[in-house]
Amino acid sequence: MTLTVGFDLDMTLIDSRPGIRATYVELSARTGVRIDADLVVSRLGPPLEHELAHWFPEERIAEMAAAYREIYPTHAIHPSPALPGAEDAIQAVRAAGGRSMVVTAKNAPHATLHLTHVGLKPDTVVGSLWAEAKAEALRAQGARVYVGDHLGDIRGARAAGALAVSVTTGPYSEDDLRAAGADVVLPDLTAFPAWWAAYAEGADALA
């Protein structure tokens, strides 16, 4: 049986904080609305519209989301590096005969731009899904593991019946992630290949 592993994008595979910060600074300059970009990047994870609701009235959110997405490729892609271990994690899945997919709240075109920029090549990219909604894509691809940094990622894994693997590269501590139901907590993706080798061996034995 082919093992499929899902990965979140922001703060799991890439450090998107510099690029998102730059995009919000530009959006603030264009609209004249004060946005605390440092606060924004301290709570990445939920969909764009959730964050914009902190800064704009409801009737302007759709307009501001469109404006943000228009300027995003110019300001956000280049400054955002891969996180340590990201490439090795995806390669470890592939080396074991598995498939990797990215499931993210970010829209798929922007997610693909990020992945291409840092040289990451998952088998599938699915965007615009958050928390429990991520289970739609995970179930469709038969993912048995989902790796993320956010409490919403744990909820998505649980809803899909997948193993919830968390990394502490996002806004939550190991204790926070375990309390939220993470099955496995790793400090970052550099620890993933060793964990994955043991997991895949056990899965093969049960197949």
PDB file of C-alpha atoms in Angstrom:
ATOM      1  CA  MET A   1       0.000   0.000   0.000  1.00  0.00           C
ATOM      2  CA  THR A   2       1.344   3.443  -0.937  1.00  0.00           C
ATOM      3  CA  LEU A   3       1.657   5.693   2.105  1.00  0.00           C
ATOM      4  CA  THR A   4       0.532   9.278   1.537  1.00  0.00           C
ATOM      5  CA  VAL A   5       1.716  12.042   3.859  1.00  0.00           C
ATOM      6  CA  GLY A   6       0.171  15.496   3.959  1.00  0.00           C
ATOM      7  CA  PHE A   7       2.101  18.600   4.960  1.00  0.00           C
ATOM      8  CA  ASP A   8       0.899  22.047   5.916  1.00  0.00           C
ATOM      9  CA  LEU A   9       2.768  24.907   4.212  1.00  0.00           C
ATOM     10  CA  ASP A  10       3.179  28.060   6.347  1.00  0.00           C
ATOM     11  CA  MET A  11       5.532  27.502   9.294  1.00  0.00           C
ATOM     12  CA  THR A  12       5.703  23.778   8.546  1.00  0.00           C
ATOM     13  CA  LEU A  13       7.510  23.625   5.189  1.00  0.00           C
ATOM     14  CA  ILE A  14       8.316  27.319   4.737  1.00  0.00           C
ATOM     15  CA  ASP A  15       8.917  30.347   6.934  1.00  0.00           C
ATOM     16  CA  SER A  16       6.392  32.621   5.292  1.00  0.00           C
ATOM     17  CA  ARG A  17       6.576  35.311   7.975  1.00  0.00           C
ATOM     18  CA  PRO A  18       8.949  37.688   6.106  1.00  0.00           C
ATOM     19  CA  GLY A  19       6.863  37.592   2.928  1.00  0.00           C
ATOM     20  CA  ILE A  20       3.498  37.880   4.613  1.00  0.00           C
ATOM     21  CA  ARG A  21       4.788  40.717   6.775  1.00  0.00           C
ATOM     22  CA  ALA A  22       6.011  42.571   3.661  1.00  0.00           C
ATOM     23  CA  THR A  23       2.647  42.060   1.957  1.00  0.00           C
ATOM     24  CA  TYR A  24       0.705  43.476   4.897  1.00  0.00           C
ATOM     25  CA  VAL A  25       3.063  46.453   5.131  1.00  0.00           C
ATOM     26  CA  GLU A  26       2.358  47.170   1.461  1.00  0.00           C
ATOM     27  CA  LEU A  27      -1.385  46.691   1.922  1.00  0.00           C
ATOM     28  CA  SER A  28      -1.319  49.115   4.840  1.00  0.00           C
ATOM     29  CA  ALA A  29       0.571  51.672   2.764  1.00  0.00           C
ATOM     30  CA  ARG A  30      -1.872  51.375  -0.128  1.00  0.00           C
ATOM     31  CA  THR A  31      -5.031  51.594   1.986  1.00  0.00           C
ATOM     32  CA  GLY A  32      -3.884  54.000   4.699  1.00  0.00           C
ATOM     33  CA  VAL A  33      -5.143  51.541   7.327  1.00  0.00           C
ATOM     34  CA  ARG A  34      -2.768  50.775  10.184  1.00  0.00           C
ATOM     35  CA  ILE A  35      -1.963  47.050  10.284  1.00  0.00           C
ATOM     36  CA  ASP A  36       0.382  45.583  12.882  1.00  0.00           C
ATOM     37  CA  ALA A  37       2.275  43.259  10.546  1.00  0.00           C
ATOM     38  CA  ASP A  38       4.352  41.810  13.378  1.00  0.00           C
ATOM     39  CA  LEU A  39       1.199  40.788  15.202  1.00  0.00           C
ATOM     40  CA  VAL A  40      -0.185  39.300  11.997  1.00  0.00           C
ATOM     41  CA  VAL A  41       2.787  36.987  11.471  1.00  0.00           C
ATOM     42  CA  SER A  42       2.684  35.830  15.087  1.00  0.00           C
ATOM     43  CA  ARG A  43      -0.643  34.063  14.444  1.00  0.00           C
ATOM     44  CA  LEU A  44      -0.397  32.535  10.974  1.00  0.00           C
ATOM     45  CA  GLY A  45      -2.578  29.574  10.108  1.00  0.00           C
ATOM     46  CA  PRO A  46      -6.221  30.586   9.596  1.00  0.00           C
ATOM     47  CA  PRO A  47      -7.479  31.800   6.204  1.00  0.00           C
ATOM     48  CA  LEU A  48      -6.615  35.292   4.969  1.00  0.00           C
ATOM     49  CA  GLU A  49     -10.134  36.596   5.501  1.00  0.00           C
ATOM     50  CA  HIS A  50      -9.942  35.756   9.216  1.00  0.00           C
ATOM     51  CA  GLU A  51      -6.926  38.003   9.656  1.00  0.00           C
ATOM     52  CA  LEU A  52      -8.270  40.825   7.506  1.00  0.00           C
ATOM     53  CA  ALA A  53     -11.353  40.954   9.734  1.00  0.00           C
ATOM     54  CA  HIS A  54      -9.122  42.314  12.512  1.00  0.00           C
ATOM     55  CA  TRP A  55      -8.264  45.377  10.406  1.00  0.00           C
ATOM     56  CA  PHE A  56     -11.140  46.075   8.013  1.00  0.00           C
ATOM     57  CA  PRO A  57     -14.946  46.196   8.326  1.00  0.00           C
ATOM     58  CA  GLU A  58     -16.843  43.200   7.031  1.00  0.00           C
ATOM     59  CA  GLU A  59     -17.999  44.951   3.878  1.00  0.00           C
ATOM     60  CA  ARG A  60     -14.394  45.550   2.783  1.00  0.00           C
ATOM     61  CA  ILE A  61     -12.934  42.118   3.461  1.00  0.00           C
ATOM     62  CA  ALA A  62     -13.573  40.663  -0.007  1.00  0.00           C
ATOM     63  CA  GLU A  63     -12.062  43.759  -1.630  1.00  0.00           C
ATOM     64  CA  MET A  64      -9.005  43.673   0.653  1.00  0.00           C
ATOM     65  CA  ALA A  65      -8.516  39.943   0.137  1.00  0.00           C
ATOM     66  CA  ALA A  66      -8.410  40.523  -3.611  1.00  0.00           C
ATOM     67  CA  ALA A  67      -5.948  43.399  -3.166  1.00  0.00           C
ATOM     68  CA  TYR A  68      -3.743  41.304  -0.882  1.00  0.00           C
ATOM     69  CA  ARG A  69      -3.675  38.388  -3.311  1.00  0.00           C
ATOM     70  CA  GLU A  70      -2.826  40.714  -6.194  1.00  0.00           C
ATOM     71  CA  ILE A  71       0.299  42.083  -4.489  1.00  0.00           C
ATOM     72  CA  TYR A  72       1.276  38.830  -2.758  1.00  0.00           C
ATOM     73  CA  PRO A  73       3.443  37.272  -5.509  1.00  0.00           C
ATOM     74  CA  THR A  74       5.603  40.401  -5.786  1.00  0.00           C
ATOM     75  CA  HIS A  75       6.183  40.850  -2.057  1.00  0.00           C
ATOM     76  CA  ALA A  76       5.861  37.440  -0.390  1.00  0.00           C
ATOM     77  CA  ILE A  77       7.536  34.738  -2.443  1.00  0.00           C
ATOM     78  CA  HIS A  78      11.203  35.735  -2.573  1.00  0.00           C
ATOM     79  CA  PRO A  79      11.665  36.559   1.152  1.00  0.00           C
ATOM     80  CA  SER A  80      10.157  33.277   2.393  1.00  0.00           C
ATOM     81  CA  PRO A  81      12.674  30.413   2.798  1.00  0.00           C
ATOM     82  CA  ALA A  82      12.139  26.717   3.306  1.00  0.00           C
ATOM     83  CA  LEU A  83      12.328  25.647   6.924  1.00  0.00           C
ATOM     84  CA  PRO A  84      15.137  23.316   8.023  1.00  0.00           C
ATOM     85  CA  GLY A  85      14.475  19.733   7.012  1.00  0.00           C
ATOM     86  CA  ALA A  86      11.620  20.495   4.617  1.00  0.00           C
ATOM     87  CA  GLU A  87      13.243  19.054   1.506  1.00  0.00           C
ATOM     88  CA  ASP A  88      14.595  16.033   3.378  1.00  0.00           C
ATOM     89  CA  ALA A  89      11.123  15.314   4.789  1.00  0.00           C
ATOM     90  CA  ILE A  90       9.525  15.208   1.351  1.00  0.00           C
ATOM     91  CA  GLN A  91      12.410  13.176  -0.042  1.00  0.00           C
ATOM     92  CA  ALA A  92      12.155  10.701   2.854  1.00  0.00           C
ATOM     93  CA  VAL A  93       8.525  10.006   1.977  1.00  0.00           C
ATOM     94  CA  ARG A  94       9.408   9.546  -1.683  1.00  0.00           C
ATOM     95  CA  ALA A  95      12.405   7.309  -0.918  1.00  0.00           C
ATOM     96  CA  ALA A  96      10.122   4.957   1.006  1.00  0.00           C
ATOM     97  CA  GLY A  97       7.785   4.698  -1.987  1.00  0.00           C
ATOM     98  CA  GLY A  98       5.257   7.108  -0.511  1.00  0.00           C
ATOM     99  CA  ARG A  99       3.495  10.171  -1.861  1.00  0.00           C
ATOM    100  CA  SER A 100       3.561  13.688  -0.388  1.00  0.00           C
ATOM    101  CA  MET A 101       0.877  16.331  -0.612  1.00  0.00           C
ATOM    102  CA  VAL A 102       0.589  19.893   0.634  1.00  0.00           C
ATOM    103  CA  VAL A 103      -2.769  20.919   2.086  1.00  0.00           C
ATOM    104  CA  THR A 104      -2.918  24.572   3.080  1.00  0.00           C
ATOM    105  CA  ALA A 105      -5.282  27.443   3.801  1.00  0.00           C
ATOM    106  CA  LYS A 106      -3.293  29.493   1.283  1.00  0.00           C
ATOM    107  CA  ASN A 107      -4.659  29.463  -2.249  1.00  0.00           C
ATOM    108  CA  ALA A 108      -3.064  26.823  -4.444  1.00  0.00           C
ATOM    109  CA  PRO A 109      -1.418  29.169  -7.006  1.00  0.00           C
ATOM    110  CA  HIS A 110       0.438  31.082  -4.285  1.00  0.00           C
ATOM    111  CA  ALA A 111       1.345  27.869  -2.476  1.00  0.00           C
ATOM    112  CA  THR A 112       2.787  26.503  -5.713  1.00  0.00           C
ATOM    113  CA  LEU A 113       4.816  29.691  -6.247  1.00  0.00           C
ATOM    114  CA  HIS A 114       6.337  29.264  -2.779  1.00  0.00           C
ATOM    115  CA  LEU A 115       7.140  25.605  -3.309  1.00  0.00           C
ATOM    116  CA  THR A 116       8.716  26.244  -6.698  1.00  0.00           C
ATOM    117  CA  HIS A 117      10.800  29.122  -5.309  1.00  0.00           C
ATOM    118  CA  VAL A 118      12.334  26.968  -2.571  1.00  0.00           C
ATOM    119  CA  GLY A 119      12.621  23.846  -4.737  1.00  0.00           C
ATOM    120  CA  LEU A 120      10.127  21.629  -2.931  1.00  0.00           C
ATOM    121  CA  LYS A 121       8.267  19.132  -5.118  1.00  0.00           C
ATOM    122  CA  PRO A 122       5.327  17.424  -3.449  1.00  0.00           C
ATOM    123  CA  ASP A 123       3.151  15.164  -5.576  1.00  0.00           C
ATOM    124  CA  THR A 124      -0.033  17.176  -4.980  1.00  0.00           C
ATOM    125  CA  VAL A 125      -0.910  20.704  -3.791  1.00  0.00           C
ATOM    126  CA  VAL A 126      -4.383  21.526  -2.468  1.00  0.00           C
ATOM    127  CA  GLY A 127      -5.189  25.043  -1.293  1.00  0.00           C
ATOM    128  CA  SER A 128      -7.933  27.055   0.395  1.00  0.00           C
ATOM    129  CA  LEU A 129      -8.665  24.477   3.099  1.00  0.00           C
ATOM    130  CA  TRP A 130      -8.478  25.186   6.821  1.00  0.00           C
ATOM    131  CA  ALA A 131      -8.758  23.053   9.958  1.00  0.00           C
ATOM    132  CA  GLU A 132     -11.418  20.321   9.623  1.00  0.00           C
ATOM    133  CA  ALA A 133     -11.925  21.177   5.946  1.00  0.00           C
ATOM    134  CA  LYS A 134      -8.405  19.882   5.258  1.00  0.00           C
ATOM    135  CA  ALA A 135      -9.807  16.426   5.864  1.00  0.00           C
ATOM    136  CA  GLU A 136     -11.571  16.609   2.481  1.00  0.00           C
ATOM    137  CA  ALA A 137      -8.275  16.542   0.593  1.00  0.00           C
ATOM    138  CA  LEU A 138      -6.544  14.189   3.024  1.00  0.00           C
ATOM    139  CA  ARG A 139      -9.292  11.594   2.738  1.00  0.00           C
ATOM    140  CA  ALA A 140      -9.502  11.980  -1.054  1.00  0.00           C
ATOM    141  CA  GLN A 141      -5.782  11.156  -1.336  1.00  0.00           C
ATOM    142  CA  GLY A 142      -5.832   8.468   1.338  1.00  0.00           C
ATOM    143  CA  ALA A 143      -3.365  10.328   3.533  1.00  0.00           C
ATOM    144  CA  ARG A 144      -2.501   8.424   6.700  1.00  0.00           C
ATOM    145  CA  VAL A 145      -0.306  11.171   8.202  1.00  0.00           C
ATOM    146  CA  TYR A 146      -0.718  14.931   8.302  1.00  0.00           C
ATOM    147  CA  VAL A 147       2.137  17.169   9.460  1.00  0.00           C
ATOM    148  CA  GLY A 148       1.491  20.721  10.621  1.00  0.00           C
ATOM    149  CA  ASP A 149       2.353  23.387  13.153  1.00  0.00           C
ATOM    150  CA  HIS A 150      -1.090  24.689  14.099  1.00  0.00           C
ATOM    151  CA  LEU A 151      -3.908  23.431  16.312  1.00  0.00           C
ATOM    152  CA  GLY A 152      -6.108  23.637  13.216  1.00  0.00           C
ATOM    153  CA  ASP A 153      -3.811  21.124  11.524  1.00  0.00           C
ATOM    154  CA  ILE A 154      -4.392  18.670  14.356  1.00  0.00           C
ATOM    155  CA  ARG A 155      -8.131  19.103  13.919  1.00  0.00           C
ATOM    156  CA  GLY A 156      -7.785  18.464  10.189  1.00  0.00           C
ATOM    157  CA  ALA A 157      -5.777  15.296  10.752  1.00  0.00           C
ATOM    158  CA  ARG A 158      -8.272  14.042  13.324  1.00  0.00           C
ATOM    159  CA  ALA A 159     -11.215  14.705  11.014  1.00  0.00           C
ATOM    160  CA  ALA A 160      -9.467  12.726   8.269  1.00  0.00           C
ATOM    161  CA  GLY A 161      -8.625   9.809  10.538  1.00  0.00           C
ATOM    162  CA  ALA A 162      -4.928  10.501   9.936  1.00  0.00           C
ATOM    163  CA  LEU A 163      -2.041  10.508  12.387  1.00  0.00           C
ATOM    164  CA  ALA A 164      -1.526  14.064  13.628  1.00  0.00           C
ATOM    165  CA  VAL A 165       2.190  14.904  13.539  1.00  0.00           C
ATOM    166  CA  SER A 166       3.041  18.386  14.812  1.00  0.00           C
ATOM    167  CA  VAL A 167       6.175  20.518  14.639  1.00  0.00           C
ATOM    168  CA  THR A 168       6.971  23.343  17.040  1.00  0.00           C
ATOM    169  CA  THR A 169       8.128  25.748  14.307  1.00  0.00           C
ATOM    170  CA  GLY A 170       4.812  27.618  14.464  1.00  0.00           C
ATOM    171  CA  PRO A 171       3.092  29.528  17.262  1.00  0.00           C
ATOM    172  CA  TYR A 172       2.536  26.600  19.644  1.00  0.00           C
ATOM    173  CA  SER A 173       4.710  24.790  22.161  1.00  0.00           C
ATOM    174  CA  GLU A 174       5.048  21.035  22.487  1.00  0.00           C
ATOM    175  CA  ASP A 175       2.732  21.113  25.507  1.00  0.00           C
ATOM    176  CA  ASP A 176       0.112  23.096  23.548  1.00  0.00           C
ATOM    177  CA  LEU A 177       0.238  20.666  20.641  1.00  0.00           C
ATOM    178  CA  ARG A 178       0.024  17.572  22.815  1.00  0.00           C
ATOM    179  CA  ALA A 179      -2.859  19.041  24.802  1.00  0.00           C
ATOM    180  CA  ALA A 180      -4.691  19.635  21.512  1.00  0.00           C
ATOM    181  CA  GLY A 181      -4.355  15.989  20.544  1.00  0.00           C
ATOM    182  CA  ALA A 182      -1.156  15.676  18.510  1.00  0.00           C
ATOM    183  CA  ASP A 183      -0.083  12.037  18.215  1.00  0.00           C
ATOM    184  CA  VAL A 184       3.553  12.948  17.594  1.00  0.00           C
ATOM    185  CA  VAL A 185       5.416  16.210  18.262  1.00  0.00           C
ATOM    186  CA  LEU A 186       8.754  16.948  16.579  1.00  0.00           C
ATOM    187  CA  PRO A 187      10.926  20.030  17.163  1.00  0.00           C
ATOM    188  CA  ASP A 188      11.111  20.636  13.406  1.00  0.00           C
ATOM    189  CA  LEU A 189      11.252  18.709  10.152  1.00  0.00           C
ATOM    190  CA  THR A 190      14.905  17.757  10.606  1.00  0.00           C
ATOM    191  CA  ALA A 191      13.551  15.110  12.989  1.00  0.00           C
ATOM    192  CA  PHE A 192      10.998  13.835  10.479  1.00  0.00           C
ATOM    193  CA  PRO A 193      13.094  11.369   8.405  1.00  0.00           C
ATOM    194  CA  ALA A 194      14.103   9.281  11.438  1.00  0.00           C
ATOM    195  CA  TRP A 195      10.542   9.240  12.754  1.00  0.00           C
ATOM    196  CA  TRP A 196       9.175   8.461   9.291  1.00  0.00           C
ATOM    197  CA  ALA A 197      11.576   5.548   8.763  1.00  0.00           C
ATOM    198  CA  ALA A 198      10.308   3.882  11.935  1.00  0.00           C
ATOM    199  CA  TYR A 199       6.676   4.644  11.125  1.00  0.00           C
ATOM    200  CA  ALA A 200       6.899   3.410   7.526  1.00  0.00           C
ATOM    201  CA  GLU A 201       8.614   0.193   8.627  1.00  0.00           C
ATOM    202  CA  GLY A 202       5.806  -0.472  11.086  1.00  0.00           C
ATOM    203  CA  ALA A 203       3.154   0.340   8.486  1.00  0.00           C
ATOM    204  CA  ASP A 204       4.758  -2.063   6.014  1.00  0.00           C
ATOM    205  CA  ALA A 205       4.744  -4.811   8.635  1.00  0.00           C
ATOM    206  CA  LEU A 206       1.000  -4.323   9.142  1.00  0.00           C
ATOM    207  CA  ALA A 207       0.162  -4.140   5.412  1.00  0.00           C
TER     208      ALA A 207
END
